[in-house]
CSV table of C-alpha atoms in Angstrom, one decimal:
chain,number,residue,atom,x,y,z
D,1,MET,CA,0.0,0.0,0.0
D,2,ARG,CA,1.2,3.5,-0.8
D,3,ILE,CA,0.8,6.0,2.0
D,4,ALA,CA,1.0,9.8,2.1
D,5,LEU,CA,2.1,11.3,5.5
D,6,ILE,CA,0.5,14.7,6.1
D,7,GLY,CA,2.6,15.8,9.0
D,8,TYR,CA,6.1,14.4,9.4
D,9,GLY,CA,7.1,15.2,13.0
D,10,LYS,CA,7.8,12.6,15.7
D,11,MET,CA,4.5,10.9,15.1
D,12,GLY,CA,5.0,10.8,11.3
D,13,LYS,CA,8.4,9.3,11.7
D,14,ALA,CA,7.1,6.6,14.0
D,15,ILE,CA,4.3,5.8,11.5
D,16,GLU,CA,6.8,5.6,8.7
D,17,GLU,CA,8.9,3.2,10.6
D,18,ILE,CA,6.0,0.8,11.3
D,19,ALA,CA,4.5,1.2,7.8
D,20,VAL,CA,7.7,0.4,6.0
D,21,ALA,CA,8.4,-2.6,8.3
D,22,LYS,CA,4.9,-4.0,7.3
D,23,GLY,CA,5.9,-3.6,3.6
D,24,HIS,CA,4.1,-0.4,2.8
D,25,GLU,CA,5.6,2.5,0.8
D,26,ILE,CA,5.7,6.1,1.9
D,27,VAL,CA,5.2,8.2,-1.3
D,28,LEU,CA,4.7,11.6,0.2
D,29,LYS,CA,5.8,13.3,3.3
D,30,ILE,CA,4.4,16.8,4.0
D,31,THR,CA,5.8,19.2,6.6
D,32,SER,CA,5.5,23.0,7.1
D,33,SER,CA,8.7,23.4,5.0
D,34,ASN,CA,7.4,21.6,1.8
D,35,THR,CA,3.8,22.7,1.6
D,36,GLU,CA,4.3,23.4,-2.1
D,37,GLU,CA,4.5,19.6,-2.7
D,38,PHE,CA,1.0,19.1,-1.1
D,39,THR,CA,-0.8,18.9,-4.4
D,40,THR,CA,-3.6,16.8,-5.9
D,41,GLU,CA,-1.2,15.2,-8.3
D,42,ALA,CA,1.2,14.1,-5.5
D,43,LEU,CA,-1.6,12.9,-3.3
D,44,GLN,CA,-3.0,10.7,-6.1
D,45,LYS,CA,0.2,8.7,-6.1
D,46,ALA,CA,-1.0,7.3,-2.7
D,47,ASP,CA,-3.7,4.8,-1.8
D,48,VAL,CA,-4.4,6.5,1.5
D,49,ALA,CA,-3.3,9.5,3.6
D,50,ILE,CA,-2.6,9.7,7.3
D,51,GLU,CA,-2.9,13.2,8.8
D,52,PHE,CA,-1.2,14.2,11.9
D,53,THR,CA,-0.6,18.0,12.1
D,54,ASN,CA,-2.4,20.5,14.3
D,55,PRO,CA,-5.8,21.9,15.1
D,56,HIS,CA,-5.4,24.9,12.7
D,57,SER,CA,-4.5,23.0,9.5
D,58,ALA,CA,-6.3,19.7,10.0
D,59,VAL,CA,-9.5,20.5,8.3
D,60,ASP,CA,-8.0,22.0,5.2
D,61,ASN,CA,-5.6,19.0,5.0
D,62,ILE,CA,-8.5,16.5,5.2
D,63,LYS,CA,-10.4,18.4,2.6
D,64,LYS,CA,-7.4,18.4,0.2
D,65,CYS,CA,-7.2,14.6,0.6
D,66,LEU,CA,-10.8,14.2,-0.1
D,67,ASP,CA,-10.6,16.5,-3.1
D,68,ALA,CA,-7.9,14.2,-4.5
D,69,GLY,CA,-10.1,11.1,-3.9
D,70,ILE,CA,-7.7,9.7,-1.3
D,71,PRO,CA,-9.1,8.0,2.0
D,72,VAL,CA,-7.7,9.8,4.9
D,73,ALA,CA,-7.1,8.8,8.5
D,74,CYS,CA,-6.8,11.8,10.8
D,75,GLY,CA,-5.3,11.9,14.2
D,76,SER,CA,-5.1,15.6,14.7
D,77,THR,CA,-7.2,16.9,17.6
D,78,GLY,CA,-8.7,20.2,18.7
D,79,TRP,CA,-10.7,20.9,15.6
D,80,LEU,CA,-13.9,19.0,16.3
D,81,GLU,CA,-16.1,22.2,16.3
D,82,ARG,CA,-15.9,21.7,12.6
D,83,TRP,CA,-16.8,18.1,12.6
D,84,GLU,CA,-20.1,18.4,10.7
D,85,GLU,CA,-18.4,20.5,8.1
D,86,VAL,CA,-15.9,17.7,7.4
D,87,ILE,CA,-18.5,14.9,7.5
D,88,ASP,CA,-20.7,16.9,5.0
D,89,TYR,CA,-17.6,17.5,2.7
D,90,ASN,CA,-16.9,13.7,2.8
D,91,VAL,CA,-20.4,13.1,1.7
D,92,VAL,CA,-20.2,15.6,-1.1
D,93,LYS,CA,-16.9,14.0,-2.3
D,94,ASN,CA,-18.0,10.5,-1.9
D,95,GLY,CA,-14.9,10.0,0.1
D,96,CYS,CA,-13.6,7.9,2.9
D,97,PHE,CA,-12.6,9.4,6.3
D,98,LEU,CA,-11.6,8.2,9.7
D,99,PHE,CA,-11.0,10.3,12.8
D,100,ALA,CA,-9.5,9.0,16.0
D,101,SER,CA,-8.7,11.0,19.0
D,102,ASN,CA,-6.2,8.2,19.7
D,103,PHE,CA,-5.1,5.4,17.4
D,104,SER,CA,-3.6,3.3,20.1
D,105,ILE,CA,-5.1,-0.1,20.2
D,106,GLY,CA,-4.5,-0.1,24.1
D,107,VAL,CA,-6.3,3.3,24.5
D,108,ASN,CA,-9.2,2.1,22.4
D,109,LEU,CA,-9.7,-0.9,24.7
D,110,PHE,CA,-9.3,1.6,27.6
D,111,PHE,CA,-12.3,3.6,26.0
D,112,GLU,CA,-14.4,0.4,26.3
D,113,LEU,CA,-13.3,-0.2,29.9
D,114,ASN,CA,-14.0,3.5,30.8
D,115,SER,CA,-17.5,3.4,29.4
D,116,TYR,CA,-18.3,0.1,31.1
D,117,LEU,CA,-17.0,1.3,34.5
D,118,ALA,CA,-18.9,4.6,34.2
D,119,GLY,CA,-22.1,2.6,33.7
D,120,LEU,CA,-21.4,0.5,36.8
D,121,MET,CA,-20.6,3.7,38.9
D,122,ALA,CA,-23.5,5.7,37.7
D,123,PRO,CA,-25.9,4.6,40.5
D,124,HIS,CA,-23.3,5.1,43.3
D,125,THR,CA,-23.5,8.8,44.0
D,126,ASP,CA,-21.1,8.7,46.9
D,127,TYR,CA,-18.3,8.5,44.4
D,128,GLU,CA,-17.0,11.7,42.8
D,129,VAL,CA,-15.4,11.2,39.4
D,130,THR,CA,-12.5,13.2,38.0
D,131,THR,CA,-10.1,12.7,35.0
D,132,GLU,CA,-6.5,13.7,34.5
D,133,GLU,CA,-4.2,13.7,31.4
D,134,ILE,CA,-0.5,14.3,31.1
D,135,HIS,CA,1.4,15.0,27.8
D,136,HIS,CA,4.7,16.3,26.6
D,137,THR,CA,5.0,20.1,26.3
D,138,GLN,CA,4.7,20.1,22.5
D,139,LYS,CA,1.1,18.9,22.8
D,140,LYS,CA,-0.7,21.9,21.3
D,141,ASP,CA,-4.2,21.4,22.6
D,142,ALA,CA,-5.6,20.9,26.2
D,143,PRO,CA,-7.4,18.9,27.2
D,144,SER,CA,-6.2,16.2,24.9
D,145,GLY,CA,-8.6,14.7,22.3
D,146,THR,CA,-8.3,11.4,24.2
D,147,ALA,CA,-9.3,13.1,27.5
D,148,ILE,CA,-12.3,14.7,25.8
D,149,SER,CA,-13.4,11.3,24.4
D,150,LEU,CA,-13.1,9.7,27.9
D,151,ALA,CA,-15.0,12.6,29.5
D,152,GLU,CA,-17.8,12.4,26.9
D,153,GLN,CA,-18.2,8.7,27.6
D,154,ILE,CA,-18.5,9.3,31.3
D,155,LEU,CA,-21.1,12.1,30.7
D,156,GLN,CA,-23.2,9.7,28.7
D,157,GLN,CA,-23.3,7.3,31.6
D,158,ILE,CA,-23.3,9.5,34.6
D,159,THR,CA,-26.0,12.0,33.9
D,160,ARG,CA,-25.6,14.0,37.1
D,161,LYS,CA,-22.6,15.4,35.3
D,162,LYS,CA,-23.7,17.9,32.7
D,163,GLN,CA,-20.4,19.1,31.2
D,164,TRP,CA,-16.7,18.7,31.4
D,165,VAL,CA,-14.4,21.6,32.3
D,166,ASN,CA,-10.6,21.9,32.0
D,167,HIS,CA,-9.9,23.1,35.6
D,168,ILE,CA,-10.6,22.2,39.2
D,169,SER,CA,-14.2,22.7,40.0
D,170,ASP,CA,-16.5,22.5,43.1
D,171,ASN,CA,-19.6,22.4,40.9
D,172,PRO,CA,-21.1,18.9,41.3
D,173,THR,CA,-22.5,19.0,37.8
D,174,GLU,CA,-19.1,19.5,36.2
D,175,LEU,CA,-16.6,16.8,35.3
D,176,GLU,CA,-13.1,17.9,35.9
D,177,ILE,CA,-10.3,17.3,33.2
D,178,ILE,CA,-7.0,18.3,34.8
D,179,SER,CA,-4.3,18.8,32.1
D,180,GLU,CA,-0.5,18.7,32.7
D,181,ARG,CA,2.3,19.2,30.3
D,182,ILE,CA,5.5,17.3,31.4
D,183,ASP,CA,8.3,16.3,29.1
D,184,PRO,CA,8.9,13.6,27.8
D,185,VAL,CA,5.5,12.0,28.7
D,186,PRO,CA,3.9,10.5,25.5
D,187,GLY,CA,0.5,10.3,27.1
D,188,THR,CA,-1.1,9.3,30.4
D,189,HIS,CA,-4.8,9.3,31.1
D,190,LYS,CA,-6.4,8.6,34.5
D,191,ILE,CA,-10.1,8.1,35.6
D,192,LYS,CA,-10.7,8.3,39.3
D,193,TYR,CA,-13.7,7.6,41.4
D,194,GLN,CA,-13.3,8.8,45.0
D,195,SER,CA,-15.5,8.3,48.1
D,196,ASP,CA,-14.9,8.5,51.8
D,197,ILE,CA,-14.5,4.8,51.9
D,198,ASP,CA,-12.3,4.0,49.0
D,199,ASP,CA,-11.0,5.0,45.5
D,200,ILE,CA,-11.3,3.3,42.2
D,201,GLU,CA,-8.9,4.2,39.4
D,202,ILE,CA,-8.2,3.1,35.9
D,203,ILE,CA,-5.0,4.4,34.1
D,204,HIS,CA,-3.6,4.1,30.7
D,205,THR,CA,0.1,5.0,30.3
D,206,ALA,CA,1.8,5.1,27.0
D,207,HIS,CA,5.5,4.2,27.1
D,208,ASN,CA,6.3,5.5,23.6
D,209,ARG,CA,4.6,6.5,20.3
D,210,LYS,CA,4.6,3.0,18.8
D,211,GLY,CA,1.1,2.2,19.9
D,212,PHE,CA,-0.3,5.4,18.3
D,213,ALA,CA,1.7,4.8,15.1
D,214,GLY,CA,0.8,1.1,14.8
D,215,GLY,CA,-2.8,1.9,15.3
D,216,ALA,CA,-2.6,4.6,12.6
D,217,VAL,CA,-1.2,2.2,10.1
D,218,LEU,CA,-3.9,-0.4,11.0
D,219,ALA,CA,-6.5,2.3,10.3
D,220,ALA,CA,-5.0,3.1,7.0
D,221,GLU,CA,-5.0,-0.5,6.0
D,222,PHE,CA,-8.7,-0.7,7.0
D,223,LEU,CA,-9.6,2.4,4.9
D,224,HIS,CA,-7.9,1.2,1.7
D,225,GLY,CA,-10.7,0.8,-1.0
D,226,ARG,CA,-13.5,1.9,1.3
D,227,LYS,CA,-16.0,4.8,1.2
D,228,GLY,CA,-17.8,6.4,4.2
D,229,VAL,CA,-16.9,7.5,7.7
D,230,TYR,CA,-15.3,5.3,10.2
D,231,ASN,CA,-13.7,5.1,13.7
D,232,MET,CA,-11.4,2.9,15.6
D,233,LYS,CA,-14.1,0.8,17.1
D,234,GLN,CA,-14.9,-0.5,13.5
D,235,VAL,CA,-11.2,-0.9,12.7
D,236,LEU,CA,-10.8,-3.1,15.8
D,237,GLY,CA,-14.1,-4.8,15.6
D,238,LEU,CA,-15.2,-3.6,19.1
C-alpha cells in the first residue's frame, strides 16, 4: 500500500517506521517546510493518507485529501467544532474518512473499559469522578482529544454530570479534566472515582509512540478501498 504522510514530525516518523516494516511504501511526506508539494497530483500517487498535524491546519488538509479522492485517517485533535463540516464534505466528495482522538489499540480498549466502568458507577452517587491527562510540552491542545473522548463517555453514563471543564471545579454537575504538560511523557490518562470509603482508578500510560503509530497504520490498511466515515471501534471490531 502507498501512504501519504501529512505531517512528518515525531508521530509521522514513527508511523513511517512501522508502515515500512509492514511492507508499505511512503510516497509523500508533507511538513511545514514543503507545503508546495502538497498537491492533488502528489496525493494521487498514494492509496491512503494519514494526517497528523495541528488543530489549525487539520480540516484544510482533510479536505485536500478528499478533493484528491484519497481516503484519509486523521489523528489531529482540537478541531472538532468543525466536525459536521468535514462529514458533509466527505459526503459531497463520496470520500472515505476516519478520525480517532487516539489510534492506540490499548487506548481504544481503555475507552471500552471506561464506558463500562462509568455505567457501573452511575448509581453510586457517593463516588466523585475526576479525570486527568498528562502529555509532553509540545502537545498543542488541552485537554487532549483522548481526555475529551473519555469525558464524553462518562457524561453519557453519569447523567448528574452535565459538562466537562478543564480546571478544578467545586460544581457537582461539572466533570473535571486536569491537564498537565511534562516532558517527555507521550500520554497518560487517569479516571478516578473517589469516596470517603475507597477509591477506584483506571489508568492508561503510553511508554512511547509505537502504539499510536501502529494503530494509525492499521486504520490506513482498513480504509484502503472503502467509502464512508469510520472510527477505531470499527477498525478493531469492538
